[in-house]
Structure formats: structure tokens, C-alpha cells
Amino acid sequence: MSNFSHIQNFYFIGIGGIGMSALARFFKYQGKNVAGYDKTASVLTKELEAEGILVTFKDDISEIPQQFKRSENTIVVYTPAVPKENLQYQYFIQEQYILKKRAEILGLISRDRFTLAVAGTHGKTTTTAILGHLLKETNAPVTAFLGGVSEDIQSNLILKGDEVIVAEADEFDRSFLHLSPNIAAINSMDADHLDIYGVNEHLQASFKAFADLLPEDGTLFIKNGLPLKGKSIGIEDDADFSAINIKIIDGSYHFDLKTPSEIIEGFILNLPGRHNVMNAVTALAMALEYGTPSNVLGEALRSFAGVRRRFSYKLKSKGFTLIDDYAHHPAEIDAVFNAVEEMYPEMPNLVIFQPHLFSRTRDFADDFAEKLSQFDEVLLMDIYPAREKPIEGVNSEWLLSKIDNPNKHLVKRKDLVAEIKKSKAKVVLMLGAGDIGNEVEQVKKAFEDEI
């Protein structure tokens, strides 16, 4: 894209992040030289390496390839999660490179393209992925930056053209205020990221500031009931766009879409949970506003396969089901529980949860305890610290004491398989935004022979 025509090198500090890796892939596709650092290897970094992107895991200046040591034609992209004492980060600062946050780069990309942006404390990743898929499948010239890996393309980047941008609008660190949306959605404004915002009122103000970014001829879609002005989205209610006549047939949702002007019949969504129906309605409304003909949306939605780690079935049979999900907020855990109750009402379940961030665990401890108590059994892993240092008194043992469920235990990573085998659960869920996802494959292998 024209903004970066004079820049040939892009170096990413924190390249393994979901948003960072999408940008890295984008610039690689644009013919740029791309490399980066991350502290640990992951599925994503291995995929980047397979695509020809050099990734180093040692925080040392000597690890930076020579071609990236010319500041005049290199941009360094970093994530706020990278500590300021990072040696590579310090080197680029001292050598006066152009350093940009991931959000700033995405903002520059969106500035001169028609942009559809999805915001909200929950559901934005799946909604963005559905929207990107709808536009791709209906031949729109779209580039979509996703906050998760779409199962359809096994990537977090959709490349079908560059006339229109679909972007996940992240409220963390007020990142979404860098975007220039023409069509936007806000599907939830629950309290979160209080380590950044301090109080919920500041988070709410940030969402309102995001809504104000829309031009006069722009369109804002909002979940029905949010304190904002826009076209409302809902399920079986009086919203401007609402899913009606919902039925579950063979594990899929069948529904019609009520719009302000018509009822569009015959949609099928192959994702579990009514929260995903809401996500689909939001994506459909945005696609219609963009100008996608309504008669091609049904087939496009039906072919959507989901997002990695968003109620992802790793094993599925009548005797045993293993589900992997990114849920790391009480409202998301509740949505997962409701989906399990709807799909598997008679089968005993077990949730394995890895809390994410000491501050989030502290801020929502009672809510976490309430939502986790709903499951038949609970296994709690140690808190994943991410960017934080420990907070005295905030640990998984403390959280476990608040859970009102006799079938609850702490579990070490090495004991996961053994603890699951002790359980009588037929539906096992592994939840969290940390590195619990890395443990899913070993659990899957241990139980493959039992289905």
C-alpha cells in the first residue's frame, strides 16, 4: 500500500502475537523484507517461519539480521506487551529508528482504504472472521486482519484484494482509536483491561471515542441496549437487525434475518452458542451495509468453519468431546458454559481454566468463581502472567477458594492428562488466553484412542 512504498524492511518485536503476525504476513505478501523477535516459539511463529519469515527467540542485538540495521528504510513494529527493557527495543530507540505500535501501523493501512471495523470486549474476533469470510466468499476485494486464526484458511490474514479493509478493533491500550472506520460495530462494552483503564467509566469513554471516529456518512452497529446511537443488533428482539425463527438442527443454528426493510430467510451457522448467532448477525448486517447482495450471504455463512481456539472441537464423538476456547473473561466463560448446556445437556462436563493476568484475576475474582462454579468439575491452572509481575495474595489457590463447587482442584501442567483421566466427564473444555492452548494437542493425543 502507498503509505509504505519507500520502506523495504519491517522488523517486529513480539512477532508471535496474533495481531503482529497478521501484519508480518501482510508485509511479506507485499514483497517486503520481514523478520522479528518473540520470547517463545509457538504454532504461529512456526507458521511464519514456514512462510519464509525469519524469527529469533533470543533477545540480543546480534540476532537482528544485518539488512535490518539500516534505519533509513526500516520500520520497527512493536506491541505494548514487550517490556521496555527489551534489548532489541532499546537498540532501535538508541539508533533512532522509526518505531510504531502495531495499532499505529494498522491505522495507517486503514486510513486510505474503505474500512469495516469490529470492536467489543467479547466476540470481536469471531465477528471479524465471519465478516472477512463473507466478503471473501462473495468476491469483495478485501484484506482482513483477524485477531484469531480462521479455520477456513488456517491464517489470521485474508488476502483477496486491497480496496476494502476488515479489521478487529482492539480496545486494549486504546489501540482502536488509530483506525479510520467507515462501517463499525460495537458488540459489547463489559468491564475489562482495568489494568489499563483504571475504572470502567474510562473504558466506556474509549468505546464512545471509537464510535466518534466514524465520518458523517459512516454507519455504526451496536448490540441492542448499549448506550450508543447506531443501528441495533439482536436475537429474537426488536433490534434493527435480528435473528428470528431460530432452530437447532444437527448441531447447527438455522435462522432468518430480520432487517429494517425485509426478512432474509434460510441462514445456517455451524458454530455452537447463541453468542455466535449474535456475532453472525453483526457480520451479516455489516456486509449488507457494505453492499453485499443478500442472496449470496446464506451460502457464504454456511461455509464458515470457525476460528481456532473459539469453541474449537479438537475431539468430537458420542463418547468424548474435547473443546478448546480462548475464553478469559467471566462473560466469555459464561457464554461457553451456555453453549455446552445447549449442545450437551445430558453429558457431564469438566472445565480446565488458566487465568490470564494477575490484575484481571484480582478484578473479576468473584465473577470468575461464579461462572466456573456452573460446570460439573473444575481444574484450575496457575495464573498466566503475560506482561505482568505477580500481585501479592492473587493466585489460583485464592481463586479456587472462591469457587462454590465440591469438584474443584488445582492442577499442574504435567498432571493434566492424568487428572482428566480420573474424571467421568464426557465433555472436556480447556479455556484461557495464556499458553494453555499449547497443552491441547497432548490432551488430544492422550484421548484419541477413546473415541
PDB file of C-alpha atoms in Angstrom, residues 133 136-137 144 146 149-159 306:
ATOM      1  CA  HIS A 133     -15.138 -14.688   5.246  1.00  0.00           C
ATOM      2  CA  LYS A 136     -14.062 -13.063   0.622  1.00  0.00           C
ATOM      3  CA  GLU A 137     -16.635 -15.660  -0.392  1.00  0.00           C
ATOM      4  CA  ALA A 144      -8.929  -8.791   6.606  1.00  0.00           C
ATOM      5  CA  LEU A 146      -8.120 -11.120  12.222  1.00  0.00           C
ATOM      6  CA  VAL A 149      -6.761 -17.973  13.054  1.00  0.00           C
ATOM      7  CA  SER A 150      -9.662 -18.697  10.705  1.00  0.00           C
ATOM      8  CA  GLU A 151     -10.135 -22.437  10.319  1.00  0.00           C
ATOM      9  CA  ASP A 152     -11.155 -21.903   6.681  1.00  0.00           C
ATOM     10  CA  ILE A 153      -7.785 -20.567   5.568  1.00  0.00           C
ATOM     11  CA  GLN A 154      -5.619 -21.546   8.577  1.00  0.00           C
ATOM     12  CA  SER A 155      -4.439 -17.954   8.814  1.00  0.00           C
ATOM     13  CA  ASN A 156      -5.203 -14.664  10.571  1.00  0.00           C
ATOM     14  CA  LEU A 157      -4.961 -12.733   7.312  1.00  0.00           C
ATOM     15  CA  ILE A 158      -7.410 -12.805   4.402  1.00  0.00           C
ATOM     16  CA  LEU A 159      -5.953 -11.536   1.113  1.00  0.00           C
ATOM     17  CA  GLY A 306     -14.901 -21.096  12.762  1.00  0.00           C
TER      18      GLY A 306
END
